[in-house]
Tab-separated table of C-alpha atoms and ligand atoms in Angstrom:
chain	number	residue	atom	x	y	z
A	1130	MET	CA	-57.101	-35.460	49.163
A	1131	ALA	CA	-54.261	-33.136	50.078
A	1132	LYS	CA	-51.516	-34.639	52.106
A	1133	ILE	CA	-51.686	-34.138	55.827
A	1134	ALA	CA	-49.069	-31.492	56.516
A	1135	LYS	CA	-48.203	-32.248	60.077
A	1136	LYS	CA	-48.710	-35.810	61.308
A	1137	ILE	CA	-51.431	-35.731	63.765
A	1138	LYS	CA	-52.739	-38.793	65.549
A	1139	LYS	CA	-56.344	-39.810	65.873
A	1140	ASN	CA	-56.172	-40.108	69.595
A	1141	ALA	CA	-54.397	-36.740	70.045
A	1142	PRO	CA	-56.237	-34.139	72.117
A	1143	PRO	CA	-58.181	-31.593	70.158
A	1144	PRO	CA	-55.882	-28.996	68.600
A	1145	GLU	CA	-56.178	-25.368	69.513
A	1146	GLY	CA	-59.199	-23.700	68.238
A	1147	TYR	CA	-61.476	-26.608	68.852
A	1148	THR	CA	-63.386	-24.883	71.634
A	1149	LYS	CA	-64.436	-22.264	69.033
A	1150	ILE	CA	-66.298	-24.785	66.926
A	1151	GLU	CA	-67.224	-27.333	69.605
A	1152	PRO	CA	-70.701	-25.848	70.483
A	1153	THR	CA	-71.931	-25.943	66.903
A	1154	LEU	CA	-70.361	-29.344	66.222
A	1155	LYS	CA	-71.930	-30.833	69.352
A	1156	LYS	CA	-75.299	-29.346	68.444
A	1157	LEU	CA	-75.258	-30.880	64.977
A	1158	GLN	CA	-73.967	-34.194	66.357
A	1159	GLY	CA	-76.829	-34.198	68.852
A	1160	ARG	CA	-79.253	-33.645	65.977
A	1161	LEU	CA	-77.596	-36.466	64.032
A	1162	LYS	CA	-78.081	-38.771	67.028
A	1163	ASP	CA	-81.728	-37.851	67.325
A	1164	ALA	CA	-82.161	-38.528	63.658
A	1165	GLN	CA	-80.578	-41.895	63.977
A	1166	THR	CA	-82.822	-42.725	66.908
A	1167	ASN	CA	-85.890	-41.618	65.015
A	1168	GLN	CA	-84.880	-43.541	62.062
A	1169	ASN	CA	-84.929	-46.733	64.042
A	1170	ALA	CA	-88.428	-45.943	65.133
A	1171	ALA	CA	-89.321	-44.785	61.601
A	1172	ASP	CA	-92.961	-44.460	61.107
A	1173	LYS	CA	-94.600	-46.657	58.611
A	1174	THR	CA	-95.678	-43.872	56.308
A	1175	LYS	CA	-92.139	-43.310	55.253
A	1176	SER	CA	-90.030	-45.661	53.087
A	1177	LYS	CA	-86.788	-46.870	54.425
A	1178	THR	CA	-84.785	-44.509	52.244
A	1179	GLN	CA	-86.870	-41.532	53.252
A	1180	ALA	CA	-86.144	-42.324	56.815
A	1181	LEU	CA	-82.468	-41.817	55.977
A	1182	TRP	CA	-82.892	-38.347	54.513
A	1183	PRO	CA	-82.426	-36.380	57.794
A	1184	ILE	CA	-79.231	-38.356	58.456
A	1185	TYR	CA	-77.795	-37.550	54.988
A	1186	GLN	CA	-78.743	-33.918	55.497
A	1187	ILE	CA	-77.306	-33.444	58.918
A	1188	ASN	CA	-74.072	-35.206	57.798
A	1189	HIS	CA	-73.975	-32.763	54.968
A	1190	GLN	CA	-74.413	-29.850	57.371
A	1191	ILE	CA	-71.613	-30.999	59.642
A	1192	SER	CA	-69.137	-31.409	56.733
A	1193	ARG	CA	-70.211	-28.084	55.247
A	1194	TYR	CA	-69.746	-26.347	58.531
A	1195	VAL	CA	-66.195	-27.606	58.910
A	1196	TYR	CA	-65.472	-27.010	55.205
A	1197	ASP	CA	-66.574	-23.363	55.464
A	1198	MET	CA	-64.655	-22.811	58.683
A	1199	TYR	CA	-61.472	-24.021	57.034
A	1200	TYR	CA	-61.653	-23.283	53.341
A	1201	LYS	CA	-63.965	-20.313	53.129
A	1202	LYS	CA	-63.628	-18.435	56.439
A	1203	LYS	CA	-60.231	-19.723	57.333
A	1204	LEU	CA	-61.060	-19.739	60.991
A	1205	ILE	CA	-59.627	-23.077	61.854
A	1206	SER	CA	-56.153	-24.339	61.447
A	1207	ARG	CA	-55.022	-27.148	59.163
A	1208	GLU	CA	-54.103	-29.120	62.164
A	1209	LEU	CA	-57.623	-28.872	63.612
A	1210	TYR	CA	-59.167	-29.681	60.188
A	1211	ASP	CA	-57.000	-32.767	59.882
A	1212	TRP	CA	-57.893	-33.867	63.355
A	1213	LEU	CA	-61.620	-33.432	62.650
A	1214	LEU	CA	-61.086	-35.692	59.542
A	1215	LEU	CA	-59.434	-38.233	61.674
A	1216	GLN	CA	-62.314	-38.312	64.137
A	1217	ASN	CA	-64.652	-38.953	61.176
A	1218	TYR	CA	-66.668	-35.889	62.166
A	1219	VAL	CA	-66.750	-34.920	58.491
A	1220	ASN	CA	-67.155	-36.729	55.229
A	1221	ALA	CA	-63.778	-36.380	53.461
A	1222	ASP	CA	-65.056	-37.799	50.203
A	1223	LEU	CA	-67.802	-35.254	50.080
A	1224	ILE	CA	-65.467	-32.312	50.919
A	1225	ALA	CA	-63.043	-33.459	48.200
A	1226	LYS	CA	-65.882	-33.146	45.691
A	1227	TRP	CA	-66.869	-29.605	46.892
A	1228	LYS	CA	-63.481	-28.413	45.764
A	1229	LYS	CA	-64.217	-29.394	42.161
A	1230	GLN	CA	-65.980	-27.164	39.757
A	1231	GLY	CA	-69.544	-28.083	39.312
A	1232	TYR	CA	-69.772	-30.044	42.567
A	1233	GLU	CA	-69.700	-27.062	44.968
A	1234	ASN	CA	-73.095	-27.858	46.317
A	1235	LEU	CA	-73.132	-31.585	46.031
A	1236	CYS	CA	-75.526	-33.089	48.569
A	1237	CYS	CA	-73.978	-36.514	49.092
A	1238	VAL	CA	-71.512	-38.798	47.256
A	1239	HIS	CA	-74.165	-41.306	46.450
A	1240	CYS	CA	-75.746	-38.979	43.944
A	1241	ILE	CA	-72.810	-39.077	41.611
A	1242	LEU	CA	-72.221	-42.822	41.890
A	1243	ILE	CA	-73.114	-44.367	38.518
A	1244	ALA	CA	-73.655	-47.776	40.040
A	1245	ASP	CA	-75.846	-46.575	42.933
A	1246	LYS	CA	-78.823	-48.872	43.061
A	1247	ASN	CA	-81.266	-46.142	43.687
A	1248	HIS	CA	-80.982	-44.130	40.555
A	1249	LYS	CA	-79.428	-43.969	37.132
A	1250	ASN	CA	-76.681	-41.458	36.482
A	1251	PRO	CA	-76.955	-38.549	36.745
A	1252	CYS	CA	-79.189	-38.289	39.744
A	1253	VAL	CA	-82.139	-35.934	39.108
A	1254	CYS	CA	-80.904	-33.644	41.913
A	1255	ARG	CA	-77.704	-33.051	39.891
A	1256	VAL	CA	-79.496	-31.791	36.870
A	1257	PRO	CA	-79.734	-27.977	36.842
A	1258	LYS	CA	-83.395	-26.748	37.038
A	1259	ALA	CA	-82.752	-24.674	33.909
A	1260	LYS	CA	-81.872	-27.810	32.047
A	1261	LEU	CA	-85.073	-29.556	33.124
A	1262	VAL	CA	-87.098	-26.655	31.878
A	1263	GLU	CA	-85.158	-26.785	28.580
A	1264	ASN	CA	-86.000	-30.474	28.337
A	1265	ASN	CA	-89.623	-29.569	28.623
A	1266	GLU	CA	-90.072	-31.328	31.902
A	1267	SER	CA	-93.372	-30.407	33.602
A	1268	ASP	CA	-93.453	-27.522	36.120
A	1269	GLU	CA	-94.660	-30.025	38.554
A	1270	LYS	CA	-91.640	-32.158	38.144
A	1271	VAL	CA	-89.274	-29.201	38.378
A	1272	LYS	CA	-90.959	-27.819	41.447
A	1273	ASN	CA	-91.152	-31.153	43.273
A	1274	LEU	CA	-87.811	-32.327	42.401
A	1275	GLN	CA	-86.413	-34.481	45.107
A	1276	CYS	CA	-83.674	-37.094	45.090
A	1277	ILE	CA	-84.782	-40.492	46.322
A	1278	THR	CA	-81.453	-41.315	47.961
A	1279	CYS	CA	-81.058	-38.309	50.285
A	1280	GLY	CA	-84.079	-36.080	49.704
A	1281	CYS	CA	-81.959	-33.417	47.991
A	1282	LYS	CA	-84.027	-30.782	46.152
A	1283	GLY	CA	-81.367	-29.920	43.698
A	1284	CYS	CA	-77.626	-29.413	44.203
A	1285	ALA	CA	-76.371	-28.316	40.755
A	1286	SER	CA	-73.949	-25.493	41.068
A	1287	THR	CA	-76.092	-23.302	38.954
A	1288	ASP	CA	-79.314	-23.765	40.975
B	592	ZN	ZN1	-78.304	-33.549	45.326
B	593	ZN	ZN1	-79.504	-37.430	44.447
């Protein structure tokens, strides 16, 4: 993680520019809340992990939005970006990975954890589709590829 340039406190009011991103941020957070509520009332047809997929995916969306606004579009200030990190609006670990080559599209940090209980390393969603074909995996497997942790359908940089 890059060092925080100007010290900003967690309880500081939102820095300038916040109003620009607030509507999108609030919309996504609303969706996250709904997903969390739905997860508690998870229907029996879904497994426990599957019920978590929407939560992973929305968390990813929120982090991606802020990441794009700061690193790609350069529409928000460092101060605002740091403030958002402090509010835990975004997943700093995930964003740190996106800056690395080969991890630009990483779905969630769990998928690269070797010790993650759900799958052996590397997670199937991290394997490029071309590689699966090369390994003579069935079309069915390539087509229906989905990570059991977060429901990712493939997040290799080349996909
Ligand atoms: Zn993935
Ligand atoms: Zn995965």
